[in-house]
Coordinates of C-alpha atoms in Angstrom, one line a residue:
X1 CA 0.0 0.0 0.0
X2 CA 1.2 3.7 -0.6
X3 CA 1.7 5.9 2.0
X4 CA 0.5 9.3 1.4
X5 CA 2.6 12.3 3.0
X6 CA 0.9 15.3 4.2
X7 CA 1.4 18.2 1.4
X8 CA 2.2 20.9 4.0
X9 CA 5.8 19.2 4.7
X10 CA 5.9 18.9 0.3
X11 CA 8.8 22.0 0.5
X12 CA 10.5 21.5 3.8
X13 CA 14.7 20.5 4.1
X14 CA 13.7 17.3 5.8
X15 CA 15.7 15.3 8.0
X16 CA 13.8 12.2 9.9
X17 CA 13.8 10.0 6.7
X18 CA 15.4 6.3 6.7
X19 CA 17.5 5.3 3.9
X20 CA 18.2 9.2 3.1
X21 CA 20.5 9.5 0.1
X22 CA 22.7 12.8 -0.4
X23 CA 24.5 13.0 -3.7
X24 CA 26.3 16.2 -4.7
X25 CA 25.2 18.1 -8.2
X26 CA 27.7 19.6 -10.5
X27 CA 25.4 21.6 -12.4
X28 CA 28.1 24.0 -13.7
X29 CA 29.4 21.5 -15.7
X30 CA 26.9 19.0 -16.7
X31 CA 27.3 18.6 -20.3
X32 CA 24.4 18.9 -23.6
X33 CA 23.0 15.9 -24.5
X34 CA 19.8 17.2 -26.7
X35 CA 18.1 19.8 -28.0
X36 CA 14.2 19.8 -28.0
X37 CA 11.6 22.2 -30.0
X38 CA 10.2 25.3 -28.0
X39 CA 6.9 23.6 -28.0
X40 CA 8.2 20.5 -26.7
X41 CA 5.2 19.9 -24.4
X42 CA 2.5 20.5 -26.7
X43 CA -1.2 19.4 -26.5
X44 CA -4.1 17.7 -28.9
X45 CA -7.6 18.7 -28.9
X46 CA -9.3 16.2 -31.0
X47 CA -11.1 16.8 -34.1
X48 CA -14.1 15.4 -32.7
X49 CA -14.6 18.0 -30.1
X50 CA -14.3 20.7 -33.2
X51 CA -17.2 18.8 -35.0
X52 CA -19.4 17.9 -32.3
X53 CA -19.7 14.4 -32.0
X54 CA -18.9 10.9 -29.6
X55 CA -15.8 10.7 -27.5
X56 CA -14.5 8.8 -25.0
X57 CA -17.0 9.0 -21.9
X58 CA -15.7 9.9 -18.7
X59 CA -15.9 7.7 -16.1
X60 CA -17.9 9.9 -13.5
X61 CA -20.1 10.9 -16.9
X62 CA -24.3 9.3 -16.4
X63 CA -25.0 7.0 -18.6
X64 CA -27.1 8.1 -21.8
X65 CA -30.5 7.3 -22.7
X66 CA -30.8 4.9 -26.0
X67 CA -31.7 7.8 -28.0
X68 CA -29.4 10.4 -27.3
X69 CA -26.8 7.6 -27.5
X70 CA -27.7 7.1 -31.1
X71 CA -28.0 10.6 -32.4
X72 CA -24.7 10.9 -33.6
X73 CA -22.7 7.8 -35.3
X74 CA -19.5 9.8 -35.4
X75 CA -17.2 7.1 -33.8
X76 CA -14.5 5.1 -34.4
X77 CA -15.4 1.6 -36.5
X78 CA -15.8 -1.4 -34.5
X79 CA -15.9 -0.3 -31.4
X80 CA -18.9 -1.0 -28.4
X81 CA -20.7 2.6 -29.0
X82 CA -21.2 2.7 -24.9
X83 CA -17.9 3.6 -24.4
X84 CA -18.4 6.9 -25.8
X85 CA -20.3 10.3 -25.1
X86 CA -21.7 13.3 -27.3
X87 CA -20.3 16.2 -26.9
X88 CA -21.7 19.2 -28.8
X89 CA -18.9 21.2 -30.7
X90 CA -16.3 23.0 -28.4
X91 CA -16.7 26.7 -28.0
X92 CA -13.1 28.1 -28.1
X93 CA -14.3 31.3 -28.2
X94 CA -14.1 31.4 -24.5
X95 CA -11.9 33.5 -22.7
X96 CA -10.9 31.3 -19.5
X97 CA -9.8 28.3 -22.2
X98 CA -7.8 30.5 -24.3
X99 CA -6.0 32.1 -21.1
X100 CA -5.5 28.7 -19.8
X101 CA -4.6 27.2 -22.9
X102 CA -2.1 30.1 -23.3
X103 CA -0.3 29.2 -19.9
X104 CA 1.6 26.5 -21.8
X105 CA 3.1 28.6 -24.6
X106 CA 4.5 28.3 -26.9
X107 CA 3.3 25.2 -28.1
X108 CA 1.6 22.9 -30.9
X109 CA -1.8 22.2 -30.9
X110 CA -2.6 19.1 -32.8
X111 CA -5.9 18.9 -34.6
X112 CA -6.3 15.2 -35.4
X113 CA -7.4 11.8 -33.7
X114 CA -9.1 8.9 -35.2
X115 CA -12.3 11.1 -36.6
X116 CA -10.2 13.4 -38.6
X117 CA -9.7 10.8 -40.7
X118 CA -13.5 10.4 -41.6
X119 CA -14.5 14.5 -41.3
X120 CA -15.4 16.5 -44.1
X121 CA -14.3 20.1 -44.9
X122 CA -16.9 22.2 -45.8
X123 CA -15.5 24.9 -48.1
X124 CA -18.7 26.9 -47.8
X125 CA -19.7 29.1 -45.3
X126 CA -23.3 27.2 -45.1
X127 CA -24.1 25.4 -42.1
X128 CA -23.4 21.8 -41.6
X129 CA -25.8 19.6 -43.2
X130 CA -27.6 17.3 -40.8
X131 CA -26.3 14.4 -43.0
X132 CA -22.5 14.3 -43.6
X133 CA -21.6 13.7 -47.2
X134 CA -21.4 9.9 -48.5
X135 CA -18.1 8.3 -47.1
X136 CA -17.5 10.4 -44.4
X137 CA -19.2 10.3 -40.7
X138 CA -18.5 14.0 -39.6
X139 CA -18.5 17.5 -41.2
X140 CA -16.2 20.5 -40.1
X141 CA -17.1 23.7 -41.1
X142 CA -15.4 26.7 -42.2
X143 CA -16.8 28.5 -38.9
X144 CA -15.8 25.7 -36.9
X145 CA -11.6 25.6 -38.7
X146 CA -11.6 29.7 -38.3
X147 CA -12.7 28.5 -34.6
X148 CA -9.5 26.5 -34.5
X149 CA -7.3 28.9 -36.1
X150 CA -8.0 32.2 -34.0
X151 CA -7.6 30.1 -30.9
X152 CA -4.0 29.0 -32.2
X153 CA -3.2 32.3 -32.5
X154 CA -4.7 33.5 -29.2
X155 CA -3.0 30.5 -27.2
X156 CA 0.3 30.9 -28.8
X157 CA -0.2 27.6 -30.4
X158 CA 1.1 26.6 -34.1
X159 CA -1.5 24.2 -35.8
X160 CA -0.3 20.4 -36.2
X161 CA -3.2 18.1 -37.9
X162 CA -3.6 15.3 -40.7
X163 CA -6.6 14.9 -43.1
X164 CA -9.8 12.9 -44.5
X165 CA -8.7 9.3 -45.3
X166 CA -11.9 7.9 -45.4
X167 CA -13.9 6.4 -48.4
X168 CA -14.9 9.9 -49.0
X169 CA -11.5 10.9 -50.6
X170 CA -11.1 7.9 -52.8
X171 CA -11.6 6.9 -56.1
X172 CA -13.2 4.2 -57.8
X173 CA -10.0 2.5 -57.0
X174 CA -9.7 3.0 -53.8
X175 CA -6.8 5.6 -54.0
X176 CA -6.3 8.9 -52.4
X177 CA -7.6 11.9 -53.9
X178 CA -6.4 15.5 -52.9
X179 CA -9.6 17.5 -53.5
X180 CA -11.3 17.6 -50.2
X181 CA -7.8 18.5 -48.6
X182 CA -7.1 21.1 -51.4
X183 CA -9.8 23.2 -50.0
X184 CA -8.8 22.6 -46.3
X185 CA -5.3 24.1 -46.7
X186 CA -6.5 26.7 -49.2
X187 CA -8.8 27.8 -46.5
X188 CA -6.6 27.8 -43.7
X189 CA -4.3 30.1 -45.6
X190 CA -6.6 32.4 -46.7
X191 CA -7.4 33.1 -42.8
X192 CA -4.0 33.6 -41.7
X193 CA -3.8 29.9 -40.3
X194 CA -0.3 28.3 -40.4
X195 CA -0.4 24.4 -40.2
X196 CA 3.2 23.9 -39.2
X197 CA 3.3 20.5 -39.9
X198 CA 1.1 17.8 -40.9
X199 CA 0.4 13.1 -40.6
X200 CA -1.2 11.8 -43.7
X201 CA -3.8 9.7 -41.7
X202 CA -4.1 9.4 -37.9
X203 CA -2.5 6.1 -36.8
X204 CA -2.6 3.9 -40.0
X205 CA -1.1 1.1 -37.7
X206 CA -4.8 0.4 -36.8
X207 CA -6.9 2.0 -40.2
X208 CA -9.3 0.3 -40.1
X209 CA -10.8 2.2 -37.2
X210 CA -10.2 5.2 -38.9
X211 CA -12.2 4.5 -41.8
X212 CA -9.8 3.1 -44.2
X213 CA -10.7 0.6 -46.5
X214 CA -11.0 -2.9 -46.3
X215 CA -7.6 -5.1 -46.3
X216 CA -5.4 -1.3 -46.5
X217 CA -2.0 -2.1 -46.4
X218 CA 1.2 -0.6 -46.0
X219 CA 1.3 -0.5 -50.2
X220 CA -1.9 1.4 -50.2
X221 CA -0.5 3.7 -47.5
X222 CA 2.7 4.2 -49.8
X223 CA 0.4 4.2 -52.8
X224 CA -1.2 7.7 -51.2
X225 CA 1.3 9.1 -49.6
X226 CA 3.0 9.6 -52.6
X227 CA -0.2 11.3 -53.8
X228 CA -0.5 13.3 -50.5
X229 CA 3.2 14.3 -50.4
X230 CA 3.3 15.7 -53.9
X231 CA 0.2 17.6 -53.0
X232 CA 1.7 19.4 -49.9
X233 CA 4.8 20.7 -51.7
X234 CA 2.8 22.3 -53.6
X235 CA -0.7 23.5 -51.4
X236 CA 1.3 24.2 -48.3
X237 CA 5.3 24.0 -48.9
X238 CA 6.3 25.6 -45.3
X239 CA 4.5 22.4 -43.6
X240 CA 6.5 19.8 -42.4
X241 CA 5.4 16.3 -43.5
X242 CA 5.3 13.5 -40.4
X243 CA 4.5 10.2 -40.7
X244 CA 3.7 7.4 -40.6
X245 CA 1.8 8.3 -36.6
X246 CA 1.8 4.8 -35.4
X247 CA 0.8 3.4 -32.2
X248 CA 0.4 0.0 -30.7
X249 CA 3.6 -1.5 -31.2
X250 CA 6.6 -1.8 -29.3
X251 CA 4.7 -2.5 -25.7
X252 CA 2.5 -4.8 -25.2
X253 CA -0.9 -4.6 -22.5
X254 CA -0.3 -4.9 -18.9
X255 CA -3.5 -7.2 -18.7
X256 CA -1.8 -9.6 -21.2
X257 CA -4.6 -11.0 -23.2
X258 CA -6.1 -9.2 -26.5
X259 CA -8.7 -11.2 -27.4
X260 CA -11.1 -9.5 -29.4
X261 CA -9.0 -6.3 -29.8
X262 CA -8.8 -4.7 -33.3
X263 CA -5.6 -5.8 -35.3
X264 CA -3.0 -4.2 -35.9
X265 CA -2.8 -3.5 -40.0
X266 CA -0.1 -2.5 -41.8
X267 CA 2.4 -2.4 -39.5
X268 CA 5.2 0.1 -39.1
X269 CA 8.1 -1.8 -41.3
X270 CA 5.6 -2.4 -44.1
X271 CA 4.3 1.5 -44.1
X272 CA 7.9 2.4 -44.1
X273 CA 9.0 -0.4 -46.4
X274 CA 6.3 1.1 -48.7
X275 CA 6.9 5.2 -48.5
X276 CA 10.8 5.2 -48.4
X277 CA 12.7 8.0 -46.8
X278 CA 9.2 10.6 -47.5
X279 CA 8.9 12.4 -44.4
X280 CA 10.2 15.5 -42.7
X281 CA 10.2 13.8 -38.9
X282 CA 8.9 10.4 -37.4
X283 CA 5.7 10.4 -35.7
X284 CA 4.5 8.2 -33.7
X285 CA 1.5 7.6 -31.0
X286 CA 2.2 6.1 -27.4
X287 CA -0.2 5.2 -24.5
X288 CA 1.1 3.5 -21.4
X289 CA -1.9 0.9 -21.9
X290 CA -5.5 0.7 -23.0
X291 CA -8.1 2.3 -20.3
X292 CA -10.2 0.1 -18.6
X293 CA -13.0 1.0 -21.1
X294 CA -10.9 -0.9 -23.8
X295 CA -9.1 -3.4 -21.7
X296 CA -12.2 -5.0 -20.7
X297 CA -13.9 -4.5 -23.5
X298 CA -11.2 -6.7 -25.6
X299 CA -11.2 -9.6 -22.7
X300 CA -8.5 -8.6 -20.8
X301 CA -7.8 -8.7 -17.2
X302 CA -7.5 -5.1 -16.5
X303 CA -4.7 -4.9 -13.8
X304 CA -3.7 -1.2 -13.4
X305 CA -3.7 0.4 -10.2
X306 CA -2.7 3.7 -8.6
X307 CA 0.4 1.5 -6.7
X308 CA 1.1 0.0 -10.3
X309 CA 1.0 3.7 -11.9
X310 CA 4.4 4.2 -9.2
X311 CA 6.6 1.6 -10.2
X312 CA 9.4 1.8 -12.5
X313 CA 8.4 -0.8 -14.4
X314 CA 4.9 1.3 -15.2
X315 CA 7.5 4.5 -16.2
X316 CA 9.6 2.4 -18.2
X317 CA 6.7 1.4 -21.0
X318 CA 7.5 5.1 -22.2
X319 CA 10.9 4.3 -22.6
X320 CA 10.1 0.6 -24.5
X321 CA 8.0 2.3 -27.0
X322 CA 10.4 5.3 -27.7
X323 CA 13.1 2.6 -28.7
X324 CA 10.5 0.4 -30.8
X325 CA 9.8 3.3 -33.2
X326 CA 13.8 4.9 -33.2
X327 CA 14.6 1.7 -34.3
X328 CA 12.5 2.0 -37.5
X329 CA 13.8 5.8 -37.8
X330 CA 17.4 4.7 -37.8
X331 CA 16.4 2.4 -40.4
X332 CA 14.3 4.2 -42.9
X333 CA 15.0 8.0 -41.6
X334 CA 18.3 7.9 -40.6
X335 CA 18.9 11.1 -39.1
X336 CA 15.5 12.8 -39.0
X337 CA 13.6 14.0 -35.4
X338 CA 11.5 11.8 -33.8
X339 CA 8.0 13.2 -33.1
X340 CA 5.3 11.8 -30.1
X341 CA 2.2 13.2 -31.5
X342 CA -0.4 11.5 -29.4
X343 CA 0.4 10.6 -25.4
X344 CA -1.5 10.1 -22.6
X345 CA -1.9 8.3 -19.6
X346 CA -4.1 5.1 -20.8
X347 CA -6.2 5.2 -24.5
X348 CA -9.7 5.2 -25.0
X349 CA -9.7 8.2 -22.8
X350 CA -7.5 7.1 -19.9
X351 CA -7.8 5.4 -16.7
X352 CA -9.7 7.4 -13.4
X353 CA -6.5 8.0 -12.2
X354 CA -5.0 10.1 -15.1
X355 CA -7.2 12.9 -13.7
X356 CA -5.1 12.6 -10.2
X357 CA -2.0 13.3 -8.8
X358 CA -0.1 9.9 -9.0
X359 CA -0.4 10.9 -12.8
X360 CA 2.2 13.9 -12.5
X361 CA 5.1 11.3 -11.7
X362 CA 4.5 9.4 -14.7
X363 CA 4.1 12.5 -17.0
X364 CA 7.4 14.3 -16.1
X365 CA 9.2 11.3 -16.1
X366 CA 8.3 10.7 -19.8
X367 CA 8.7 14.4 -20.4
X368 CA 12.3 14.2 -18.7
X369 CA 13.4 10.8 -20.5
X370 CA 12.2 11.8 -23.9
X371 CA 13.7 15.0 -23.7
X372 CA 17.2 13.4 -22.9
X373 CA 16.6 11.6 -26.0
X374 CA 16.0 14.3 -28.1
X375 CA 12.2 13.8 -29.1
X376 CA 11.1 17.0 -30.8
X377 CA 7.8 17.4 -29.3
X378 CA 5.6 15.5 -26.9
X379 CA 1.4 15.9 -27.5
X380 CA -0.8 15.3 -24.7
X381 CA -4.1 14.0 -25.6
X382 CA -6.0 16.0 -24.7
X383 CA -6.2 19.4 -23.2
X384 CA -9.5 19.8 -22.2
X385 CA -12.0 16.0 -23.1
X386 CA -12.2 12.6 -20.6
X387 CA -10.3 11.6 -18.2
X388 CA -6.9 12.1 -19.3
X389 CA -7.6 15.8 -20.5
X390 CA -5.1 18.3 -18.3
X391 CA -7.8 20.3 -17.9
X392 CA -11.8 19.2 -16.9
X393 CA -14.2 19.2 -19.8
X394 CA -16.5 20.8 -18.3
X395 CA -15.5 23.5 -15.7
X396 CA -11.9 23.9 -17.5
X397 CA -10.5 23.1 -13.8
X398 CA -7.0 22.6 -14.0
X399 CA -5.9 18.7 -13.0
X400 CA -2.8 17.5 -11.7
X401 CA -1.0 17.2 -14.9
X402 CA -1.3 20.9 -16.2
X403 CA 0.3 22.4 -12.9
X404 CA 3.3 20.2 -13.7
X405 CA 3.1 21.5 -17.1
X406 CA 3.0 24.7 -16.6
X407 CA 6.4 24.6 -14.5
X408 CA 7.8 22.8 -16.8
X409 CA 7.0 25.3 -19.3
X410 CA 8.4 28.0 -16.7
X411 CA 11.5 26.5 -15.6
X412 CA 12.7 23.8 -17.9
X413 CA 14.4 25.2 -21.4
X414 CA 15.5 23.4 -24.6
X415 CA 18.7 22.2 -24.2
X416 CA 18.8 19.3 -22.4
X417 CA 21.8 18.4 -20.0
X418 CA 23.3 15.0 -18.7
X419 CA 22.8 15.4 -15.0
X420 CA 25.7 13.2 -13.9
X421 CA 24.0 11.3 -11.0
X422 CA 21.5 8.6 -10.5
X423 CA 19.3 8.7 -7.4
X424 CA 18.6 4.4 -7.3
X425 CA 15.4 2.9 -8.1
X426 CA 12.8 5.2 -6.4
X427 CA 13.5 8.4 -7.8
X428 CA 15.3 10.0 -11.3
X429 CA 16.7 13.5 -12.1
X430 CA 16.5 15.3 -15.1
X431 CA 18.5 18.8 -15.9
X432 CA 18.2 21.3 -18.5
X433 CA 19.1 24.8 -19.3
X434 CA 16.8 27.3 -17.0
X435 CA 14.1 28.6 -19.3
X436 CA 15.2 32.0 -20.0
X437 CA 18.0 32.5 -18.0
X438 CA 21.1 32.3 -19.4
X439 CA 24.0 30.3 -17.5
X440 CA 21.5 28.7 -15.4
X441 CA 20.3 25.3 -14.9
X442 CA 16.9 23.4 -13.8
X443 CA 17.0 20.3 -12.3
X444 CA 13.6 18.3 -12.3
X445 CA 13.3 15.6 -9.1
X446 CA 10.7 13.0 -9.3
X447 CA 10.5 10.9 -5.8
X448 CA 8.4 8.3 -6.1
X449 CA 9.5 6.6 -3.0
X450 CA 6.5 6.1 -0.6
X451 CA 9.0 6.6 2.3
X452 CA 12.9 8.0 2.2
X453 CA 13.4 11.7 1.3
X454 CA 16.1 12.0 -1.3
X455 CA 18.4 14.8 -0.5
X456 CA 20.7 16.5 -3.1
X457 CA 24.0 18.6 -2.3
X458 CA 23.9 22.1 -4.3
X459 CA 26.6 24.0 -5.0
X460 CA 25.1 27.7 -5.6
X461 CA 21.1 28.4 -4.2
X462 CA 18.1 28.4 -5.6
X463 CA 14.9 28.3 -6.1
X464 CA 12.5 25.2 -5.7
X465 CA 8.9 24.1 -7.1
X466 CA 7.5 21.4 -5.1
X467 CA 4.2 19.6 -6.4
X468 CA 2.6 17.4 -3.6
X469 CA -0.8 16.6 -2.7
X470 CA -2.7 15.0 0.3
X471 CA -3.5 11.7 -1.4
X472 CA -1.9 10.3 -4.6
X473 CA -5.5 9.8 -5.7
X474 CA -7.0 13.1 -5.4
X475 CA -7.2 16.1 -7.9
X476 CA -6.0 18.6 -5.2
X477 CA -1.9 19.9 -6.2
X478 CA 0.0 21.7 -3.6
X479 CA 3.1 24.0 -4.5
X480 CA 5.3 24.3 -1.8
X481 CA 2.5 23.6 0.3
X482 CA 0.3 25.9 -0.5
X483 CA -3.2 24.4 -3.5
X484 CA -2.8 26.0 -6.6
X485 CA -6.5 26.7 -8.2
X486 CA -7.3 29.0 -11.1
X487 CA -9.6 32.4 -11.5
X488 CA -13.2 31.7 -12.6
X489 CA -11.9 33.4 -14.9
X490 CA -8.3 30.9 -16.4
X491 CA -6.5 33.1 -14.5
X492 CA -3.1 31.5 -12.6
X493 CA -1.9 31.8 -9.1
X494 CA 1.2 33.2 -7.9
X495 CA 3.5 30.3 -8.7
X496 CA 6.7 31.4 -6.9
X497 CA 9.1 29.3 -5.9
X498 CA 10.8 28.9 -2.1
X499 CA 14.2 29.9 -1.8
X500 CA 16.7 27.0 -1.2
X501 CA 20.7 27.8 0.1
X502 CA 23.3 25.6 -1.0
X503 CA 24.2 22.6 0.1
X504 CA 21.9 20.5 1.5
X505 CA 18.2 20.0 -0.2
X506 CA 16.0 17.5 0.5
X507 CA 13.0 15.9 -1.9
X508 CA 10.3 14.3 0.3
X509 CA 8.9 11.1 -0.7
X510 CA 5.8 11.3 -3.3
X511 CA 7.0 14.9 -4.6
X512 CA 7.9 16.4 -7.8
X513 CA 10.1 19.1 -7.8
X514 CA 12.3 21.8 -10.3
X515 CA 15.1 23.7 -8.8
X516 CA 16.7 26.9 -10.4
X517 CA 20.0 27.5 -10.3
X518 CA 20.5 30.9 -11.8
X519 CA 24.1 31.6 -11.1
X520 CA 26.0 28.2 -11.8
X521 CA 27.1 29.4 -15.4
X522 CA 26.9 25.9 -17.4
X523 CA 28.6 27.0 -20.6
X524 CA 26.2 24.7 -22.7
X525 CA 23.4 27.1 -21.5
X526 CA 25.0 30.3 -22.0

């Protein structure tokens, strides 16, 4: 069983621990290991939500009444339709979203998921009709895109998406046709919009839950992406191309069995095998597991707990997946970024506890150990829809998660340092250049350790950001002891941090924390 420390001793130099370890910091000299985008930690909001139409229900969410539950077929192919919820279209007009949203710029906001693939762009400025057009199962609207593009601009966000796939878009062959995109990008330019870069299809590893044809394999995919490749040079020539945004490969379920789970169809080496060296960065899709919508839903034994969501071997699935999918980069992209375009906590929505605390440990330790590796950007799915959304759905209340973003955002820059030390198996250390500060370093602390403090030896002082909260399982995030809560109105707290001396520092157990040290004068950072 965890033990749960009270968030009021989160910040404090503490002493009374067993099994204390102190290891001295160099962070003067720690050396450059990568270099990461800006908008590293970016963010998805899902097509669907644009569009009006079913997504993953939340778990807390009533169940719908048989009618309601069938008034909109928008969903992904093949899957039980009581996993999901309607949503009407998302109003990002509203202030408190954009100000929140803006609180982790700059960054990329990925328009895309599964239902992209089978939307229709609308290049009228007539409503939607109540029936979308034949081989497509959603309709986004001019309003609706222009919807997407002001709040880019407003959020400090540069537009990252993919396009109709769907039978739609295809010929009598079955082949890829550019003129449903044509108007898409023509439009977006015409607004002002700027799609900075662009996937084909979302997650072709699995298409035919996005609405591909029957038996489409990796030639078909390399078939159209020549199509769609030839096409973007030409439409939109500053976007970069990613591809191919797989996802299921690489780790396997924590509950084992699959049975009745969609195949996986083509598979990464045959996409690649069939598109050669076309893209500008590979994209791919990671989720530590399926949610316990999906799990149980294929006949699995769902086994994820918060106590499993604090093990190493939990943390380490990241890691697995990230060398899967560099492996096929080496091999057909030698030399070109690596991309996560879709992350969260658990698919299909995430798990109950994605919305909690014991999330933010797993979240910064992929953010750490993908930055060290040089992964261009990491997108959260989803900002603001189910469970694993860093912000509710429908009050916009910031979870766990988007506290740790935002100091991430704050504190940690984009070059990424080699910290030198290893804290054991209960806690890791990541460093980078201090955001905006030049000389200085950030060191980011994750103790997962349910008991012994970790204590670090600094050479300069400080300043520290501790996240705690009262119970792993709660929504409630402490910093420095004190709850951080936003304005009615997306507004943020003070988020300062509490001055640390050198020497020694100690980490309590179940706290993440970034220290600045302005004055250490790394010479990678300057």
């Amino acid at each position: 069983m965890l033990v749960v420390r009270s968030s009021g001793i989160a910040f404090l130099l503490l002493t009374t621990f067993a099994a204390t370890c102190q290891t001295a910091v160099q962070p003067g000299s720690m050396k450059k290991v990568a270099e990461v985008d800006p908008r590293f930690l970016s963010y998805n909001v899902e097509t669907v939500e644009i569009t009006g139409g079913r997504f993953w229900k939340p778990y807390s969410a009533k169940t719908e009444a048989p009618a309601a539950a069938a008034a909109n077929a928008n969903m992904p192919v093949g899957i039980d339709p009581s996993m999901f919820q309607y949503r009407a279209p998302i109003d990002l007009s509203q202030a408190k979203l954009r100000r929140l949203a803006g609180a982790l710029a700059p960054a990329y906001m990925r328009v895309s998921g599964t239902w992209r693939n089978s939307s229709y762009f609308q290049n009228t400025d007539d409503p939607a009709p109540k029936t979308p057009p034949k081989g497509y199962q959603a309709v986004l609207t001019r309003a609706q895109w222009k919807g997407v593009v002001d709040f880019s601009h407003a959020a400090g966000a540069e537009l990252v998406t993919s396009v109709a796939t769907s039978a739609g878009t295809r010929d009598a062959n079955g082949a890829w046709t550019p003129a449903e995109a044509a108007g898409f990008f023509e439009y977006t330019k015409s607004i002002g919009g700027h799609i900075a870069a662009t996937e084909f299809m979302n997650e072709p590893t699995y298409a035919s839950i996005g609405g591909a044809p029957a038996g489409y394999s990796g030639a078909d995919f390399g078939r159209d992406m020549k199509v769609f490749s030839g096409f973007l040079k030409k439409a939109s020539p500053g976007t970069l191309l990613l591809g191919p945004g797989s996802v299921g490969e690489g780790t396997v379920m924590a509950g084992g069995a699959t049975a009745g789970g969609p195949k996986l169809s083509p598979t990464t080496p045959e996409i690649m095998q069939a598109t050669g060296p076309i893209f500008d960065g590979f994209s791919y899709h990671f989720y530590s597991d399926a949610s316990q919508r999906c799990t149980r839903m294929m006949g699995a034994k769902y086994i994820n707990t918060p106590e499993t969501a604090m093990t190493t071997a939990w943390f380490d699935r990241n890691m697995q997946s990230l060398n899967f999918y560099a492996a096929y980069r080496d091999k057909y992209l030698p030399g070109k970024p690596l991309w996560l375009t879709e992350t969260g906590e658990a698919a299909c929505g995430g798990d109950p506890f994605a919305a909690q605390f014991v999330d933010v440990f797993r979240f910064m330790d992929q953010l750490g150990s993908l930055s060290a590796k040089g992964v261009r950007s990491v997108m959260v799915n989803t900002l603001a829809s189910s469970d694993y959304g860093l912000l509710d759905e429908e009050t916009y209340a910031p979870r766990p998660n988007f506290w740790a973003a935002v100091l991430w955002k704050r504190t940690m820059g984009e070059r990424v340092l080699d910290p030198g030390i290893s804290l054991g198996s209960k806690a890791r250390v990541y460093a980078a250049c201090e955001r905006d500060h030049k000389g200085g370093v950030t060191l980011l602390v994750i103790n997962f350790d349910n008991a012994a403090e970790q204590t670090l030896v600094l050479p300069v002082a400080g300043e520290r950001y501790t996240l705690s909260s009262p119970e792993l399982t709660s929504k409630q995030t402490m910093l420095n002891g004190t709850e951080l809560t936003a304005g009615e109105d997306g507004s943020l707290p003070a988020m300062g941090g509490a001055k640390v001396s050198a020497g020694k520092v100690g980490f309590a157990p179940l706290t993440v924390s970034f220290v600045t040290l302005p004055d250490v004068k790394n010479a990678a950072c300057r």
